[in-house]
Coordinates of C-alpha atoms in Angstrom, one line a residue:
Chain A
Q1 CA 33.6 133.9 109.6
V2 CA 35.1 135.5 106.5
Q3 CA 38.6 134.3 105.8
L4 CA 41.0 134.4 102.8
K5 CA 44.3 132.5 102.6
E6 CA 46.9 132.8 99.9
S7 CA 49.2 129.9 98.9
G8 CA 51.9 129.4 96.3
P9 CA 55.6 129.1 95.8
G10 CA 57.8 131.5 97.8
L11 CA 60.5 131.5 95.1
V12 CA 60.1 131.9 91.3
Q13 CA 62.9 132.1 88.8
P14 CA 63.1 135.1 86.4
S15 CA 61.0 134.8 83.3
Q16 CA 59.0 132.0 84.8
T17 CA 55.3 132.0 85.7
L18 CA 53.8 132.7 89.1
S19 CA 50.7 130.8 90.2
L20 CA 48.9 131.7 93.4
T21 CA 45.7 130.4 95.0
C22 CA 43.4 132.3 97.3
T23 CA 41.1 130.0 99.2
V24 CA 38.1 131.7 100.8
S25 CA 35.6 130.8 103.4
G26 CA 32.6 132.4 105.1
F27 CA 31.3 134.0 101.9
S28 CA 30.3 133.2 98.3
L29 CA 32.4 134.1 95.3
T30 CA 29.2 134.6 93.3
S31 CA 28.1 137.6 95.5
N32 CA 31.5 139.1 96.3
S33 CA 34.6 140.1 94.3
V34 CA 38.1 139.1 95.1
H35 CA 41.1 141.3 94.3
W36 CA 44.8 140.8 94.4
V37 CA 47.0 143.6 95.8
R38 CA 50.8 143.4 96.1
Q39 CA 53.4 145.1 98.3
P40 CA 57.1 145.1 97.5
P41 CA 59.2 144.8 100.7
G42 CA 59.1 148.0 102.7
K43 CA 57.0 149.8 100.1
G44 CA 53.4 150.7 99.3
L45 CA 50.4 148.8 98.0
E46 CA 49.6 148.2 94.3
W47 CA 46.2 146.9 93.0
V48 CA 46.9 144.0 90.7
G49 CA 43.5 142.9 89.5
A50 CA 40.1 141.5 90.3
I51 CA 37.5 138.9 89.5
W52 CA 34.0 140.1 90.0
S53 CA 31.0 138.2 91.4
G54 CA 29.7 137.6 87.9
G55 CA 33.1 136.1 86.8
S56 CA 34.4 139.1 84.8
T57 CA 37.9 140.3 85.4
D58 CA 39.8 143.6 85.5
Y59 CA 43.6 144.0 85.5
N60 CA 46.0 146.8 86.3
S61 CA 47.0 148.0 82.8
A62 CA 50.7 147.9 83.7
L63 CA 50.4 144.2 84.3
K64 CA 47.5 143.2 82.0
S65 CA 49.7 141.6 79.3
R66 CA 51.2 139.2 81.8
L67 CA 48.2 138.5 84.1
S68 CA 45.3 136.2 84.3
I69 CA 42.8 135.8 87.2
S70 CA 40.3 133.0 87.3
R71 CA 38.2 131.1 89.9
D72 CA 36.6 127.8 90.8
T73 CA 33.5 128.6 92.7
S74 CA 32.9 125.0 93.7
K75 CA 36.2 125.0 95.6
S76 CA 35.9 128.6 96.8
Q77 CA 39.2 129.4 95.2
V78 CA 40.6 132.3 93.1
F79 CA 43.7 131.9 91.0
L80 CA 46.4 134.4 89.9
K81 CA 48.8 133.6 87.1
M82 CA 51.5 136.1 86.1
N83 CA 54.1 135.2 83.4
S84 CA 57.5 136.6 82.5
L85 CA 58.3 137.4 86.1
Q86 CA 61.1 139.9 86.8
T87 CA 62.8 140.9 90.0
E88 CA 60.5 143.9 90.4
D89 CA 57.6 141.5 90.8
T90 CA 59.1 140.5 94.2
A91 CA 56.4 141.4 96.7
I92 CA 53.9 140.2 99.3
Y93 CA 50.8 139.2 97.3
F94 CA 47.5 139.6 99.2
C95 CA 44.0 138.6 98.2
T96 CA 41.2 140.7 99.5
R97 CA 37.4 140.9 99.4
V98 CA 35.0 143.6 98.1
P99 CA 31.6 142.8 99.5
G100 CA 29.6 144.0 96.6
Y101 CA 30.7 147.6 96.9
P102 CA 34.2 148.9 97.7
P103 CA 36.5 149.1 99.6
F104 CA 38.4 146.0 100.7
D105 CA 37.0 144.8 104.0
Y106 CA 38.9 141.5 104.6
W107 CA 42.4 140.6 103.6
G108 CA 44.4 137.4 103.6
Q109 CA 47.7 137.1 105.5
G110 CA 49.6 137.5 102.3
V111 CA 52.3 135.3 100.6
M112 CA 55.8 136.5 100.0
V113 CA 57.0 135.9 96.5
T114 CA 60.7 136.3 95.6
V115 CA 61.8 136.4 92.0
S116 CA 65.4 135.3 91.9
S117 CA 67.6 132.8 90.2
Chain B
D1 CA 45.5 156.8 86.6
I2 CA 44.5 158.8 89.7
Q3 CA 47.6 159.7 91.7
M4 CA 47.3 159.7 95.5
T5 CA 49.8 161.8 97.4
Q6 CA 50.0 161.1 101.1
S7 CA 51.7 163.2 103.7
P8 CA 53.7 163.0 105.8
A9 CA 55.7 159.9 104.9
S10 CA 56.6 159.4 108.5
L11 CA 55.4 160.9 111.8
S12 CA 56.5 160.7 115.4
A13 CA 54.0 161.5 118.1
S14 CA 53.5 161.1 121.9
L15 CA 50.9 159.0 123.6
G16 CA 47.6 161.0 124.0
E17 CA 48.5 163.3 121.2
T18 CA 46.2 164.0 118.2
V19 CA 47.6 163.0 114.8
T20 CA 46.5 164.0 111.3
I21 CA 47.5 162.3 108.0
E22 CA 46.6 163.9 104.7
C23 CA 45.9 162.4 101.3
R24 CA 45.5 164.4 98.1
A25 CA 44.1 163.0 94.9
S26 CA 45.1 164.2 91.4
E27 CA 41.5 164.7 90.6
D28 CA 38.1 164.7 92.3
I29 CA 37.3 161.3 93.7
Y30 CA 33.9 162.2 95.1
N31 CA 34.5 160.7 98.6
G32 CA 35.5 157.3 97.1
L33 CA 38.3 157.0 99.7
A34 CA 39.3 154.5 102.3
W35 CA 42.0 154.5 105.0
Y36 CA 43.8 151.3 106.1
Q37 CA 46.1 150.5 109.1
Q38 CA 48.9 148.1 108.6
K39 CA 51.1 146.8 111.4
P40 CA 54.5 145.2 110.7
G41 CA 54.2 141.7 109.2
K42 CA 50.4 142.0 109.0
S43 CA 47.8 142.6 106.3
P44 CA 46.1 146.0 106.0
Q45 CA 43.0 146.5 108.1
L46 CA 40.1 148.8 107.0
L47 CA 39.5 151.8 109.2
I48 CA 37.4 154.3 107.2
Y49 CA 35.4 154.1 104.0
N50 CA 33.5 156.6 101.9
A51 CA 36.0 159.2 103.3
N52 CA 34.3 159.5 106.7
S53 CA 32.5 156.3 107.7
L54 CA 34.0 154.2 110.5
H55 CA 34.3 150.5 109.7
T56 CA 32.8 148.1 112.2
G57 CA 34.8 147.6 115.3
V58 CA 37.2 150.5 114.7
P59 CA 37.7 152.7 117.8
S60 CA 36.0 156.0 117.7
R61 CA 39.3 157.9 118.1
F62 CA 39.8 157.3 114.4
S63 CA 37.9 159.7 112.1
G64 CA 38.1 160.7 108.4
S65 CA 37.1 163.9 106.6
G66 CA 37.5 165.7 103.4
S67 CA 36.0 166.1 99.9
G68 CA 37.0 166.6 96.3
T69 CA 40.7 166.0 96.1
Q70 CA 41.7 166.6 99.8
Y71 CA 41.2 164.0 102.6
S72 CA 42.5 163.4 106.1
L73 CA 42.6 160.8 108.8
K74 CA 42.7 161.9 112.4
I75 CA 43.6 159.9 115.4
N76 CA 42.6 161.4 118.7
S77 CA 44.4 160.5 121.9
L78 CA 47.1 158.3 120.3
Q79 CA 47.5 154.9 121.9
S80 CA 50.5 152.6 121.7
E81 CA 48.6 150.1 119.6
D82 CA 48.2 152.8 116.9
V83 CA 51.8 152.5 115.9
A84 CA 51.6 151.3 112.3
S85 CA 51.7 152.4 108.7
Y86 CA 48.6 154.1 107.3
F87 CA 47.5 154.1 103.6
C88 CA 44.8 155.9 101.8
Q89 CA 43.1 154.3 98.7
Q90 CA 40.8 155.8 96.1
Y91 CA 38.1 153.5 94.6
Y92 CA 36.3 156.2 92.5
D93 CA 38.0 155.1 89.3
Y94 CA 40.1 152.2 87.9
P95 CA 42.8 151.3 88.6
W96 CA 42.2 151.7 92.3
T97 CA 45.3 153.4 93.6
F98 CA 46.9 153.8 97.0
G99 CA 48.9 156.6 98.7
G100 CA 52.5 156.0 99.5
G101 CA 51.8 155.4 103.2
T102 CA 52.6 157.2 106.5
K103 CA 54.7 155.4 109.1
L104 CA 53.5 156.4 112.6
E105 CA 55.9 156.0 115.5
L106 CA 55.9 156.9 119.1
K107 CA 58.0 159.8 120.3

């Protein structure tokens, strides 16, 4: 069945780089897109960016200068890298699937990332 | 960016009651709208897509309607398991944006 699972460090120091991995199963990255969505504690959802089935990427313009999304199709993994982290980047980060056409139909469990010294 | 304004921010209702949550877009999103349910400590779950299509496995007491800039989610005969936060999301234009959420509690 379709599954997505995020992994990465729970704590990142300010100004450092965040690296997250989304490991998927039950579907192909070459026929589905994977997106990252984040949620600050107790707040709403924010679309972060995406890697499309063809390998192209789109980023939230507010984060674009700090963000990179890539993938390894052989390992069924999608990677998020965000640099120059600040406290306002503290959030639960979810990876989620778009099956060729929107919206998001499956989500990972999320990983809590805290930016603090 | 398209702004999504969701109301109310919180809602208290009784079991068996009908509940309606509204979402207004800052411009026409041509039915490119989804509704999600999120329970505490869990990831969002898709309920409705294309404004009025029920996602597989979602109970029929959930329904979506609307067009243009105005959309709504209705829950008929509220059940205890419906206690959750609900979010709308537009996917008509990038960046895809979410409403601020509605927290539904039992009265």
